[in-house]
Amino acid sequence: MKTYNFTISGMTCHSCESLITMDLEEAGLPAPESISNESGIMKIQLEDDQVELVKKAIADTNKYKVESVETV
Amino acid sequence: MSVISEKFRVTGITCASCAAIIERTLGKVDGVESITVNVATEMAVLKYDSSQITVEQVNNVLVGHGYEFHPVAKKDETKSKTSSDNKDDVPSLQNEREQEVKTLQAKAVPAFVAAVAIFVLMIVEIVLTAFDIPFFIPMRAWHVIQFAIATPVLFFAGDRFFAGMWRFFRHGRADMNSLVGIGTTVAYIYSTAILIIPELQTKFGLAEAVYFDATIVVIGFVLFGKYLEVRSKLKTGEAIGALMKLQARVAHVKRDGELVDVPTEEVQPGDICVVKVGEKIPVDGEVLEGTSHIDESMITGESLPVKRTVGDVVIGATVNSESVLTIKTTAVGADSVLSQIIDMVQDAQGSKAPIQKFADVISAYFVPAVLVIAALAVVIWLTVGSSSMGFQEALPFAVSALVGVLVIACPCALGLATPTAIIVATGTAARNGLLVKNAESLERAHAVDTVVFDKTGTLTQGKPKVTDRVVASDVKLSSEELLQYAAGVEQLSSHPLGAAIVRSAQENGCPNVEVKDATEVAGLGIYAMINGEQWIVGALGLLEQQSIQISDELMNQVKELQKGGKTVVHVAHNKKHVGLLALADVIKKESADGISQLLKRGIQVVMITGDNQVTADAIAKELGIKEVMAEVRPEDKAAKVKELQKNGRVVAMVGDGINDAPALAQSDVGIAMSTGTDVAIESADITILHGDLRKVYQALDISKRTIRIIKQNLFWAFFYNVIGIPLAAGLFYPIFGLMLNPVFAGMAMAFSSVSVITNSLRLRRS
């Protein structure tokens, strides 16, 4: 289990934060520790093999895009 | 089972994501058959089984997300809506954000006033002390007054900084709020302790000083900066409101052979609508009957009305300017062109990379570092220090070091560096006719290397004028008379070019003439009698129809004029082809200056237009613009800007039409003309008053200076910290016997703030 910071573009308001959280939950992934539309950063604890799943879940929204992922 | 379909007004909705959340959340609820939410109108249509679920239960589900459904009173469809009926439907756009601004205003404005007052008194106190003159308020009373002001400022106004501090202690992530929170709270607690228990001072050998001023000044300024920022963001959502206003309220729909007035949002695809002259087309549709000229300038930016006839597509919100049309509705609501433009604006706004706030980045490292230094200083003084000078001696040093480090690190200058520069620059810009709506854009504009101009209405006046008058060489007629008689005939025409000819004649002071027996030939032109003589004004086809011999000499001229992108109107007098009038959109007189200013500074200038290549090239040539993108469809303007950005260019877009709105939002800095549409203005970051293009360069210049000042400010802020923190920690004491007394720590902090504010004020020079 590691903590990752995802930089996500396309978020405009709190609803976008909620929407991404809902998408992750629906994909059976953990909920983010924090997510901010202002900074565009989502902090989340994941197993190594879940990183790609999160990227895919976000890409599938066709609205948001993961710009970068870094471990904290 | 009783399934009903009901329409609701939705509050709390701000963007497409909100709609998605509502649809997804309610989609899972038992008893909900279907749910569609329209962001643009803030309306939802809910189909539900009323035996399983009530509207109240639906709202209970939504309340956690911050939305609420309000039933819309059922209306009699056959009754025409009055404007007061409509009020319920007009979305209470972004109430929530307005509320946030109001709450913040109630905190930020008083805190800012207090901060300025305390700051001025603080400076007076320092100056008086320097000249050994006693301060006019007795010390103790002065401290009590400051305490009385600092308490509400910290606990009421500064609650967000408290939250920031709390976030740091819980999650270890520091931002500017955490830094402000820690600094101001430490200053407050220490000062209150000294104020209430003065014995502490003597017991620990502490200097006689309190730091309430630090708490008040820092919170006041930083909060006010935040308030300005939130207030500016409020505006970005107003583009939708402006678009909504554009739509026609009522459509005349054919129902059962009768024409009934129906609110536009209730028109369904397939409905047949009749559009009278001068009315807005209510929905997107296809022409079934009639031929007319449509003013589409608000959507396409095209200055001349376009001819639309049976089978042609018409767009909702454009204006029918010539004759009655019957149209078949093809798209309503979210599928309409207008809604798609809203979506594009929102998408583009969302895709703008947030500026990583420099001060936040610094805080993330600075806060933990300062806390570690403060703790280390205490520990070292109490261990190493007390082993060499004894515990009783070392204790006051440890307390001084702790307070001194935390106070000097209190981010006065750091916190003020950006907001003061932005506040002053925004004011300077406003004095120069530049309204900066989005403060971040001032930080972004300095890097702009490419400026993209919309053509119609931005570089040009957006209204066609008569530019050339040609009289055949074998005719005794002055060019003034040509215009005068043509305008006389055109007075009776409903054709848009006719209006342009009449306007040009009036501007040239041509006297009115008496016109009789006018006959208009739809789509071709008009003929009439003046002083018993026949005059014909119109297309070549009309002259041919009237069996008039076409002059070869004039036809050669026509080709030349058309090459320059002009529209040519023919004039015949007593069955003879006597002259030509050429019409074109005219370049604004400031345009050339504005563009040469930019080119001189090495900024690339691009012109983008929906107009044809010939007209575009002609105008670009006149203005000295080399890069031209012509025949660009409205929806592609944003894509073109994106393309430039992909090639590494930092783009400012200047435009005025609705069709420019997505591109304005997509660009790094969107600049709208105040003469343009509300939608463009709301989508842009900066508005230029009076449509003067020379201001574009000025905007970029102010931004450059602002960034320079912010950088200098940050330097000063650091300079004081780099020197002050080790000094306050007592690092130099064992070597030089130097230690920063907390009183001086407070003064150093004040000086750094003064230097930052003074530096920012330099931006007032325009």
mmCIF file of C-alpha atoms in Angstrom, chain B residues 445-453 595-606 649-650 652 696-697 700-701 704:
data_model
loop_
_atom_site.group_PDB
_atom_site.id
_atom_site.type_symbol
_atom_site.label_atom_id
_atom_site.label_comp_id
_atom_site.label_asym_id
_atom_site.label_seq_id
_atom_site.Cartn_x
_atom_site.Cartn_y
_atom_site.Cartn_z
ATOM 1 C CA ALA B 445 -0.505 36.971 -19.281
ATOM 2 C CA HIS B 446 3.179 37.855 -18.873
ATOM 3 C CA ALA B 447 4.211 34.748 -20.776
ATOM 4 C CA VAL B 448 1.912 35.323 -23.765
ATOM 5 C CA ASP B 449 3.817 35.044 -27.057
ATOM 6 C CA THR B 450 0.888 34.773 -29.457
ATOM 7 C CA VAL B 451 -2.239 36.912 -29.712
ATOM 8 C CA VAL B 452 -5.141 35.546 -31.717
ATOM 9 C CA PHE B 453 -7.687 38.113 -32.922
ATOM 10 C CA ILE B 595 -1.300 45.204 -33.931
ATOM 11 C CA SER B 596 1.906 46.979 -34.852
ATOM 12 C CA GLN B 597 2.593 47.508 -31.121
ATOM 13 C CA LEU B 598 2.409 43.766 -30.575
ATOM 14 C CA LEU B 599 4.465 42.885 -33.654
ATOM 15 C CA LYS B 600 7.160 45.366 -32.633
ATOM 16 C CA ARG B 601 7.559 43.529 -29.335
ATOM 17 C CA GLY B 602 8.015 40.224 -31.123
ATOM 18 C CA ILE B 603 4.579 38.872 -30.279
ATOM 19 C CA GLN B 604 3.042 36.724 -33.001
ATOM 20 C CA VAL B 605 -0.323 37.910 -34.237
ATOM 21 C CA VAL B 606 -2.889 35.546 -35.731
ATOM 22 C CA ARG B 649 2.677 28.846 -27.647
ATOM 23 C CA VAL B 650 1.125 30.798 -24.803
ATOM 24 C CA ALA B 652 -4.121 35.292 -25.649
ATOM 25 C CA VAL B 696 -4.165 44.482 -25.588
ATOM 26 C CA TYR B 697 -0.504 45.304 -25.413
ATOM 27 C CA LEU B 700 0.286 42.157 -21.383
ATOM 28 C CA ASP B 701 2.627 44.887 -20.179
ATOM 29 C CA LYS B 704 4.778 41.542 -17.032
#
